[in-house]
Amino acid sequence: PHHQQTGTFSNTVNVHHANATTSNLYSCEDDTGHARGSSAEVRRSERSIERHADPLGLNVVYAPEGGIPAADIILIHGLGGTSRKTWSWNKDPQFFWPEKWLPSELGFQQARVLSFGYNAHFASSGRGNILNIADFAKDLLFGMRYSLDHTSQELEIGRAPIIFVAHSMGGLVVKKAFILGQNDNQYRHMIASTVAILFLSTPHRGTNLAEILNRILAVSVFNHSAKQYIAELKQNSPALQDINEQFRNIAPRIEIFSFFETHQTAVGPKKVMVLEKDSSILGYPNEVSKPLDADHHNVCKYSSQKDHNYLSVRNALRSVLGRVSRLEIITHASFVDKLDMSKVEALLAISSSPGEDYEYFQSRWMQGSCEWILLRTQYQAWLAGDSGLSRILWLHGVPGCGKSVLSAFLLGQLRDMGHSCQYFFFRFGDKAKRSVNLMLRSIAYQIAAEIPELRFQLEKLADDAVRLEKAESRIIWQKVFISRLFTLRIRQPLYWILDALDECESPQLLLSLLSSISSSQLSLRIILVGRSTEILSTALQQLEPSIQVDRLAVDQAKGDLELYVTQEMQYMRGDQHLKTRVIQRICDMAKGNFLWVHLVLKEILQCHTAVAIDQALEELPSELEPLYRRMEAALSRTSKAADRGLAKAIFTWVICSQRALMLEELSEALEPEFSHILDIQVSISQVCGEFIVIDAGSRVELVHQTAREYLVKTPSLEHSITLGLGHQDLSRKCITRLSRPFLRTRNNRLGTQTFLHYAATSWPFHLSRSAALRDNSMLFMLVQFFQSAHVFAWISLLAAIDHLKTLVYSSHGLTSYLGRKARVDAESSPLTHKLQEKEVLELWAIDLVKIVGKFGAQLVNHPNSIYTLIPSFCPTTTMISQHFRRNRAATDSIAVTGFSQQQWDDCLSKFSVGRDCQSLKITCMDRHFVISTSDGKLRLFDTVTGQPWHHIAHGERILIYKFSTSYERCVTYGFRETKVWLVKERRQLHSIKNPPHAKALDVVFSGDETAIISCSDDKSIRRCLLDTSDPTWHVVEGDHNFGSTDGTTYNSPRRVLFNAVGTEVAVAFRGFPLLVWDIEGAELIGRCERDSDRNKSRQDLYSEVGPLCWNPITGHILGLYKDGCIFKWHPLESYSQEIRTVETGIHCSPDGALFLTSNSDGMLKVWNFHHLTMIYQLSCHSPVTDMALSVDGRRIYDLRESFCNIWEPNALIRLAEADEKSSETSSTTAWSAQLSLVSKGLHELSEPLTALAIGPRTSPYCSGNEIGVVRLSGPDAEASRQIAQGFMPVDHIVWSDNEDYLVTADLGGRLN
């Protein structure tokens, strides 16, 4: 029987005579079943035929129907084996167990089975075979990534958990593939999806039979050759040692099963033990090892389904599937619990599961309801449309008609069908859940949990220290969806359900973002659910030119309504005739409104007679608002005065709170006015009636958004809530809670009360919305809080819970409150204005922002540093420093002297870029900023520390450099060569000769980073493909493309600028308006004519265009005319906007929300892009060479002479910490006052210190600077004086031991 088996060493013999060896070796059958004595030509011909039934590469053996499989089981054969016969008893196809038996086993039906074949047949003829294990591993990885199924669709290996089953040398191939794949972006997602490997007699440490086999092949008279992959199987070979050493570090991530043979294998006339146990097991702590009752050949093939060896392997596979293939994984292709999502969670700031809202609404679904929608043609068309096209279904209905329950039902339906479905429920009662920002982050998180390709791209973003919690929605859409998700090749559509769109803060913004899904490579099917409003209807109509929008009214749920009423009425007393009559009456009156039915049933079920029921039905209004009026009146009639006070307090908290409070939080918030409530849940039910509901998570909420609108907009009600007064009351309660003497976080005793965190993070929210009264009690309370020790405890608490952004919100809240208070006080006598108290709060508003900007990272790591260290480093005239000095103990802190500034300074850092070169251009990335210098280098610096990271040396002066949108690659363009670099690895990928007689004016990466594109002064656009063996520049558009329909011939371009992905290019010619071309279509798409130029003739010269920049988010162009005026223009619009000013430089922020300008006097200005209003101005005497805004929008970087300056103004910190930027519709009002006020900074740049020395005895210190000035200072800053003046930077300062002498040395070598 051993003659008929395939395996790693099935044909190895152990004889002494070479001729006898060869004879015995080929007297056996090879794995095709033919005698080896036949001619080589016949063998090759027949083997080729056999390969059709036993193919090479990765092939699907079994695939479940529909959707993504629960797991992929991949089989890899060993030396001399094949993809099917290795696994078949006696080579009989009927015993091919991966196909014939495994799919029918319990638990395997949803798993896909694949087999990989590779040419490791050692008996192949020819010499010089150089293939090795690494080559086979690369072949395996390539097959997993790019193989197609029988319908020519991609296999998408990596979207489901992967389990390898490997025989003999196949186990080494898997290990090597694992090592190679984790370091390659093309394959890393597949390696991360691997959950287990089953090794069947794998020679981890080699075998002494390998060397013998290669000797036999080397002397073979049949022209066989020794094989490199066989040599690597030699016992303890370097190749095996290298594989084992690298695999050891990554093995703990996966489950490992090692099965080993226990029988000797017949080889020629003898039987030998091909592999000993020690070589077959790894010895790792997490490894499961088991003997099989078989020889080396038969550990992978079995005689029946009852074969004990088969059962052992099957059970191991089942145990792995059982851990990764729960129902949610089978239907949802999600195995989040098997993944390390910590980096993605940090990037997206995901703090809670998105499933809470789904579970809430799904629990309200009744069996048999909502099924009507499955039969509607609109839904069927949306579901079954062209799989390659994106489509939107708009489900709209009146309030309370069950839309959210319908959303939960559809989500379950799509998942049951095996579709990848993501969702978000907007909730008006929770400020965070109204945000487009949170919705995008939640959707991205859910997709990353299912699609490894996206997960790894987001992990790379996280590695670059990017955080998207406070990013503008457009930048999240650009970075996560357009630049990453939409470029992935995913065969199946993604399904999104976005519920309660009308409760979103900015639905127009969301819909404008969705307009770009038509350009996505993957298909999106989106269900939007909400109330139909005029704003939403208009926005959806604007979507239709780019994407199919189907509409379906949620007014077909009469059967659902009757089902709901019938179920609830079963608890009513009375005969069936009465119940039927009441059910019919309610359904007729309901008009499809489930909320109305819910409230009515509560009242009817309390009736005791049929007459009372009929009377109630007669009196009940058929609309919600009259029903609310009836409910509120009933509360007022039946409750006691004390109960009405409690109800008013509860309504105030529920309506005005920043988020829904938990029962325990609300109970504490009601203290001390309502202390020791026996059962808060019962009390809420009794005093608030049906207005308040408590969900399964113990959150207290209003029954519906319409109830909130009724209680707020009807001031005549006893339970009516005035928002301004309500917020003022809640801000008082929050500050009172923070002012309790036992709130001490200094000794790591964070308050145990659940309401404490809400009070600490939410009082600014309530203060900014509170009414400003002539009464000064609120003003006095705030001043008392900020002048007490409690303010440090509050800051420490925020740092401990990593919520320092509340300090910025507090600054905004204080500023907003003081502004409203000033307007109210303007009508009264100046003697009552309390100017001193207001000044205290104004100064604290500045300090709170500066604390975050200057010390944020240190505070988060060491919250208690606010008590001793941080105030010591604050300028002496600041409120935090003065407050600290008044209250500190002598031993509690350090003393800091020598402050050069008595007030906060916007300059965070200044440093010399290089003494022997000139700084030319600066660019900000996520984690680094880059400065190009005249010596042909790109110098990269860390954005956190400002320290140099590394540099890229082009070899000649760099004329242009650009980074790809992912910041992973960089292109540098010089006079002679263009070079492409991998930034993190500091490695040059390509060096490309520049075309002669042409100088590029701009260079950019294509969107997919597979090419670079240039536009030159010869009016040609060139493309260089980077995935070729010899990249070269090729002209794609020449001089003839830069003409117009009227035959105008343009001169050489003066300005050229590509958009971020190289699809459009803006070109400015002297004497002509700015033009924009579409590169792919080779057509002119826009012409920016200044209003003053519109009436000029062809002979007249148009206003000359200066510096330009693209808005990377909106597609606008910002630029300067030669007279210094700013213009803003979109290529698809016929008009532009101008600002009359005199500027010389312009730069747009990466998120498109701000832009920066500079003028010849060294002044910097920051502008809001959407409103074209200036928000910050910095005056500095030194001229600006170049400038940039950081990715997070908090900092300004500029180059002046040989120095780089980093600025961090309060105005930018406030904007950066805002939840949504001013481009959001919802936040325009909140920030309009801020934007109309320009923050100004004046800074005199001092020369950077280049040397510093401290005296050895009494601690005087001496410093030298860049221009040769030497100053001597004592412990007291007032004693500082200049003692020398040179002309060169001071390099060294040395004190004598007795402090009588100083020696200084400057850059020129001069000693003093």
Coordinates of C-alpha atoms in Angstrom, one line a residue, residues 42-432:
V42 CA 5.1 9.7 -21.3
R43 CA 5.2 10.5 -17.6
R44 CA 5.2 14.3 -18.2
S45 CA 2.3 14.0 -20.7
E46 CA 0.2 11.9 -18.4
R47 CA 1.1 14.0 -15.4
S48 CA -0.1 17.1 -17.2
I49 CA -3.4 15.4 -17.8
E50 CA -3.6 14.4 -14.2
R51 CA -3.0 18.0 -13.0
H52 CA -6.4 19.0 -14.5
A53 CA -8.0 16.8 -11.8
D54 CA -5.4 17.6 -9.2
P55 CA -4.5 21.2 -9.9
L56 CA -1.8 23.6 -8.7
G57 CA -2.7 26.8 -6.9
L58 CA -5.5 27.5 -4.5
N59 CA -8.8 25.9 -5.4
V60 CA -12.2 25.8 -3.7
V61 CA -13.2 22.3 -2.6
Y62 CA -16.4 23.2 -1.0
A63 CA -18.2 26.6 -0.5
P64 CA -21.4 27.3 1.5
E65 CA -24.2 29.0 -0.3
G66 CA -24.5 32.8 -0.2
G67 CA -22.6 35.4 1.8
I68 CA -19.3 35.2 3.5
P69 CA -18.2 31.8 4.9
A70 CA -17.9 31.3 8.7
A71 CA -14.3 30.3 8.2
D72 CA -11.8 29.2 5.5
I73 CA -10.1 25.8 6.0
I74 CA -7.0 25.7 3.7
L75 CA -5.2 22.4 3.1
I76 CA -1.5 22.3 2.1
H77 CA 0.2 19.1 1.0
G78 CA 3.8 18.1 1.5
L79 CA 6.8 17.1 -0.6
G80 CA 5.8 15.0 -3.6
G81 CA 2.1 15.5 -2.8
T82 CA -0.7 17.0 -4.7
S83 CA -3.7 19.1 -3.8
R84 CA -6.3 16.3 -3.8
K85 CA -4.6 12.9 -3.8
T86 CA -2.5 13.7 -0.7
W87 CA -5.8 13.8 1.2
S88 CA -7.4 10.7 -0.5
W89 CA -7.1 7.1 0.8
N90 CA -5.5 5.0 -1.9
K91 CA -5.8 8.0 -4.2
D92 CA -9.4 7.2 -4.6
P93 CA -11.4 10.4 -5.2
Q94 CA -14.3 8.9 -3.2
F95 CA -12.1 9.1 -0.1
F96 CA -11.2 12.8 -0.6
W97 CA -12.4 13.6 2.9
P98 CA -12.2 17.5 2.7
E99 CA -14.9 17.3 0.0
K100 CA -16.8 14.1 0.7
W101 CA -17.1 14.0 4.4
L102 CA -16.2 17.3 6.1
P103 CA -18.9 19.6 4.7
S104 CA -21.6 17.2 5.9
E105 CA -20.3 17.1 9.5
L106 CA -22.1 19.1 12.2
G107 CA -20.7 22.6 12.4
F108 CA -18.9 22.6 9.1
Q109 CA -21.7 23.5 6.7
Q110 CA -20.9 27.2 6.8
A111 CA -17.1 26.8 6.5
R112 CA -15.4 27.0 3.1
V113 CA -12.7 24.4 2.3
L114 CA -9.8 25.0 -0.1
S115 CA -6.8 23.0 -1.1
F116 CA -3.4 24.4 -2.3
G117 CA -1.2 22.6 -4.7
Y118 CA 2.4 23.5 -5.6
N119 CA 5.1 21.9 -7.7
A120 CA 7.2 20.1 -5.0
H121 CA 7.4 16.8 -6.9
F122 CA 11.0 15.7 -6.2
A123 CA 11.1 13.3 -9.1
S124 CA 10.8 16.0 -11.7
S125 CA 13.7 16.1 -14.2
G126 CA 16.1 18.9 -14.9
R127 CA 19.0 20.3 -13.0
G128 CA 19.6 23.5 -11.1
N129 CA 16.2 23.7 -9.5
I130 CA 16.4 26.8 -7.2
L131 CA 12.9 26.8 -5.7
N132 CA 12.8 26.8 -1.9
I133 CA 10.3 26.9 0.9
A134 CA 10.0 30.6 0.7
D135 CA 9.0 30.5 -2.9
F136 CA 6.2 28.0 -2.1
A137 CA 5.1 30.3 0.7
K138 CA 5.0 33.3 -1.6
D139 CA 3.0 31.2 -4.1
L140 CA 0.5 30.4 -1.3
L141 CA 0.1 34.0 -0.2
F142 CA -0.4 35.1 -3.8
G143 CA -3.0 32.4 -4.3
M144 CA -4.9 33.5 -1.2
R145 CA -4.9 37.1 -2.2
Y146 CA -5.6 36.9 -5.9
S147 CA -7.2 33.5 -6.8
L148 CA -10.7 33.4 -8.2
D149 CA -13.5 31.0 -7.8
H150 CA -15.2 29.1 -10.6
T151 CA -17.4 32.1 -11.4
S152 CA -14.2 34.3 -11.7
Q153 CA -15.0 36.1 -8.5
E154 CA -12.4 37.0 -5.9
L155 CA -12.2 34.6 -3.0
E156 CA -11.7 37.4 -0.5
I157 CA -9.6 35.3 1.8
G158 CA -9.2 37.1 5.1
R159 CA -12.7 38.3 5.6
A160 CA -13.4 35.2 7.6
P161 CA -11.2 33.3 10.1
I162 CA -8.6 31.1 8.5
I163 CA -7.6 27.6 9.6
F164 CA -4.6 25.8 8.0
V165 CA -4.3 22.0 7.8
A166 CA -0.8 21.2 6.6
H167 CA 0.9 17.8 6.0
S168 CA 4.7 17.4 6.3
M169 CA 6.7 20.1 4.4
G170 CA 3.4 21.9 3.9
G171 CA 3.6 23.0 7.5
L172 CA 6.9 24.7 6.9
V173 CA 5.4 26.4 3.9
V174 CA 2.5 27.7 6.1
K175 CA 5.0 28.9 8.8
K176 CA 7.1 30.8 6.2
A177 CA 4.0 32.3 4.6
F178 CA 2.9 33.5 8.1
I179 CA 6.3 35.2 8.6
L180 CA 6.4 36.8 5.1
G181 CA 2.7 37.9 5.1
Q182 CA 2.8 39.8 8.4
N183 CA 5.4 42.1 7.0
D184 CA 3.6 42.8 3.7
N185 CA 0.7 45.2 3.4
Q186 CA -0.8 43.1 0.6
Y187 CA -1.1 40.0 2.8
R188 CA -1.1 41.2 6.4
H189 CA -4.9 41.2 6.8
M190 CA -5.0 37.5 5.9
I191 CA -2.3 36.6 8.4
A192 CA -4.2 38.5 11.1
S193 CA -7.3 36.5 10.2
T194 CA -5.5 33.2 10.9
V195 CA -6.8 31.6 14.1
A196 CA -5.3 28.1 14.0
I197 CA -2.9 25.7 12.3
L198 CA -3.1 21.9 12.3
F199 CA 0.3 20.4 11.6
L200 CA 0.2 16.7 10.4
S201 CA 3.7 15.2 10.8
T202 CA 5.6 18.5 10.0
P203 CA 9.4 18.3 10.2
H204 CA 9.8 21.4 12.3
R205 CA 13.4 20.5 13.0
G206 CA 14.0 18.5 9.8
T207 CA 14.9 14.9 9.1
N208 CA 18.2 13.0 8.4
L209 CA 16.5 11.4 5.3
A210 CA 16.5 14.7 3.4
E211 CA 20.2 14.7 2.7
I212 CA 20.1 11.1 1.5
L213 CA 17.2 11.8 -0.9
N214 CA 19.1 14.7 -2.5
R215 CA 22.2 12.6 -3.0
I216 CA 20.1 10.0 -4.8
L217 CA 18.5 12.6 -7.1
A218 CA 22.0 14.1 -7.9
V219 CA 23.4 10.9 -9.3
S220 CA 20.2 9.8 -10.9
V221 CA 20.5 8.5 -14.5
F222 CA 17.1 9.9 -15.2
N223 CA 18.4 13.5 -15.1
H224 CA 16.8 14.2 -11.8
S225 CA 18.4 17.0 -9.8
A226 CA 18.9 17.8 -6.1
K227 CA 16.3 20.2 -4.9
Q228 CA 16.8 23.3 -2.7
Y229 CA 13.6 22.7 -0.8
I230 CA 14.7 19.2 0.0
A231 CA 18.1 20.5 1.2
E232 CA 16.2 22.8 3.6
L233 CA 14.6 19.8 5.2
K234 CA 17.9 18.6 6.5
Q235 CA 17.9 18.2 10.3
N236 CA 18.5 21.6 12.0
S237 CA 19.3 23.3 8.7
P238 CA 19.7 27.1 8.8
A239 CA 16.5 27.6 6.9
L240 CA 14.5 25.7 9.4
Q241 CA 16.2 27.4 12.4
D242 CA 15.4 30.8 10.9
I243 CA 11.7 29.8 10.3
N244 CA 11.4 28.4 13.8
E245 CA 13.0 31.5 15.4
Q246 CA 10.7 34.0 13.6
F247 CA 7.6 31.8 14.0
R248 CA 8.1 31.5 17.8
N249 CA 7.4 35.2 18.2
I250 CA 4.1 35.2 16.4
A251 CA 2.8 31.7 17.3
P252 CA 1.1 32.8 20.6
R253 CA -1.5 34.6 18.6
I254 CA -3.0 31.4 17.2
E255 CA -4.0 27.9 18.2
I256 CA -1.6 25.2 17.3
F257 CA -2.3 21.5 17.0
S258 CA 0.6 19.1 16.2
F259 CA -0.3 15.5 15.2
F260 CA 2.7 13.1 14.9
E261 CA 3.1 9.6 13.3
T262 CA 3.6 6.5 15.5
H263 CA 4.3 3.9 12.8
Q264 CA 7.3 3.3 10.6
T265 CA 6.9 4.0 6.9
A266 CA 7.8 1.4 4.3
V267 CA 10.6 2.8 2.1
G268 CA 11.7 0.3 -0.5
P269 CA 12.6 -3.0 1.2
K270 CA 12.8 -1.3 4.6
K271 CA 10.7 0.5 7.1
V272 CA 11.9 3.7 8.8
M273 CA 10.6 6.3 11.1
V274 CA 10.5 9.3 8.8
L275 CA 9.9 11.8 11.6
E276 CA 10.5 11.4 15.3
K277 CA 8.1 13.0 17.8
D278 CA 10.6 15.6 18.8
S279 CA 10.7 17.0 15.2
S280 CA 6.9 16.9 14.8
I281 CA 6.0 19.1 17.8
L282 CA 7.1 22.7 18.5
G283 CA 7.0 22.6 22.3
Y284 CA 5.1 25.9 22.6
P285 CA 3.0 26.5 25.7
N286 CA -0.3 26.8 23.8
E287 CA 0.4 23.8 21.6
V288 CA -1.9 20.8 21.6
S289 CA -0.1 17.6 20.5
K290 CA -1.6 14.2 19.8
P291 CA -0.3 10.9 18.3
L292 CA -2.0 9.4 15.3
D293 CA -2.2 5.6 14.7
A294 CA -0.5 5.9 11.2
D295 CA 2.7 6.2 9.3
H296 CA 4.0 9.3 7.6
H297 CA 1.8 8.8 4.5
N298 CA -1.5 8.0 6.3
V299 CA -1.6 10.8 8.9
C300 CA -3.5 12.9 6.3
K301 CA -5.7 10.3 4.6
Y302 CA -8.3 8.1 6.1
S303 CA -10.2 4.9 5.3
S304 CA -13.6 5.9 6.6
Q305 CA -15.5 8.6 8.5
K306 CA -15.2 6.4 11.6
D307 CA -11.4 6.2 11.3
H308 CA -10.0 7.3 14.7
N309 CA -7.3 9.4 13.0
Y310 CA -10.0 11.3 11.0
L311 CA -12.1 11.8 14.1
S312 CA -9.1 13.3 15.9
V313 CA -8.4 15.8 13.1
R314 CA -12.1 16.6 12.6
N315 CA -12.7 17.2 16.3
A316 CA -9.7 19.6 16.4
L317 CA -11.2 21.6 13.5
R318 CA -14.6 21.6 15.1
S319 CA -13.2 22.9 18.4
V320 CA -11.7 25.8 16.5
L321 CA -14.8 26.5 14.5
G322 CA -16.9 26.3 17.7
R323 CA -14.9 29.2 19.1
V324 CA -15.0 31.4 16.1
S325 CA -18.3 30.4 14.3
R326 CA -21.1 31.4 16.6
L327 CA -24.3 32.3 14.9
E328 CA -23.4 36.0 14.7
I329 CA -20.2 35.1 12.9
I330 CA -22.0 32.8 10.4
T331 CA -24.5 35.4 9.5
H332 CA -22.5 38.5 10.0
A333 CA -18.9 37.5 9.2
S334 CA -17.8 39.2 12.4
F335 CA -15.2 37.8 14.7
V336 CA -14.5 40.9 16.7
D337 CA -13.7 39.0 19.9
K338 CA -10.9 37.2 18.1
L339 CA -9.3 40.5 17.0
D340 CA -7.2 43.1 18.7
M341 CA -9.4 46.2 18.0
S342 CA -7.7 48.4 20.6
K343 CA -5.9 50.5 18.0
V344 CA -9.0 51.1 16.0
E345 CA -11.0 51.8 19.2
A346 CA -8.4 54.4 20.1
L347 CA -8.4 56.0 16.7
L348 CA -12.2 56.2 16.5
A349 CA -12.7 56.9 20.2
I350 CA -15.2 54.1 20.6
S351 CA -16.3 53.9 24.2
S352 CA -19.5 51.9 24.0
S353 CA -21.1 49.2 22.0
P354 CA -23.3 50.3 19.1
G355 CA -25.6 47.4 19.9
E356 CA -27.4 49.0 22.8
D357 CA -29.8 51.0 20.7
Y358 CA -30.4 48.0 18.4
E359 CA -31.2 45.7 21.3
Y360 CA -33.6 48.4 22.7
F361 CA -35.7 48.6 19.5
Q362 CA -35.4 44.9 18.6
S363 CA -36.9 44.0 22.0
R364 CA -40.0 45.9 21.0
W365 CA -40.5 44.0 17.8
M366 CA -43.3 41.4 17.8
Q367 CA -43.2 38.1 15.9
G368 CA -44.9 38.6 12.5
S369 CA -44.7 42.4 12.4
C370 CA -42.9 44.5 9.9
E371 CA -42.9 41.7 7.3
W372 CA -45.0 43.8 5.0
I373 CA -42.0 45.7 3.9
L374 CA -40.3 42.6 2.5
L375 CA -43.0 42.5 -0.2
R376 CA -42.8 46.1 -1.3
T377 CA -41.3 46.6 -4.8
Q378 CA -39.1 49.5 -3.6
Y379 CA -37.4 47.4 -1.0
Q380 CA -37.0 44.4 -3.3
A381 CA -35.5 46.7 -6.0
W382 CA -33.1 48.2 -3.5
L383 CA -32.1 44.8 -2.3
A384 CA -31.8 43.0 -5.6
G385 CA -30.4 45.8 -7.8
D386 CA -27.1 45.7 -9.7
S387 CA -24.6 44.5 -7.1
G388 CA -22.0 46.9 -8.5
L389 CA -24.1 50.0 -8.0
S390 CA -24.8 51.9 -4.8
R391 CA -28.4 52.7 -3.9
I392 CA -30.4 54.5 -1.2
L393 CA -33.8 53.6 0.2
W394 CA -35.6 56.5 2.0
L395 CA -38.2 55.2 4.6
H396 CA -40.2 58.0 5.9
G397 CA -43.2 58.3 8.2
V398 CA -45.0 60.4 10.8
P399 CA -43.8 60.5 14.4
G400 CA -44.5 57.4 16.4
C401 CA -45.3 55.1 13.5
G402 CA -42.7 52.4 14.5
K403 CA -39.9 53.5 12.2
S404 CA -37.1 52.6 14.6
V405 CA -38.5 49.1 15.3
L406 CA -38.8 48.6 11.5
S407 CA -35.1 49.6 11.3
A408 CA -34.2 47.0 13.9
F409 CA -36.2 44.4 12.0
L410 CA -34.5 45.1 8.7
L411 CA -31.1 44.9 10.3
G412 CA -32.0 41.4 11.6
Q413 CA -33.3 40.4 8.2
L414 CA -30.2 41.5 6.3
R415 CA -27.9 39.8 8.8
D416 CA -29.9 36.6 8.6
M417 CA -29.3 36.7 4.8
G418 CA -25.6 36.7 5.5
H419 CA -25.0 40.4 4.5
S420 CA -22.5 42.6 6.1
C421 CA -24.7 45.3 7.7
Q422 CA -23.8 48.3 9.8
Y423 CA -26.1 50.7 11.6
F424 CA -26.6 53.8 13.7
F425 CA -29.6 55.1 15.6
F426 CA -29.6 58.9 16.0
R427 CA -31.1 59.8 19.4
F428 CA -32.2 63.3 20.1
G429 CA -32.0 62.8 23.8
D430 CA -28.3 62.2 23.7
K431 CA -26.2 65.0 22.3
A432 CA -23.4 62.7 21.2

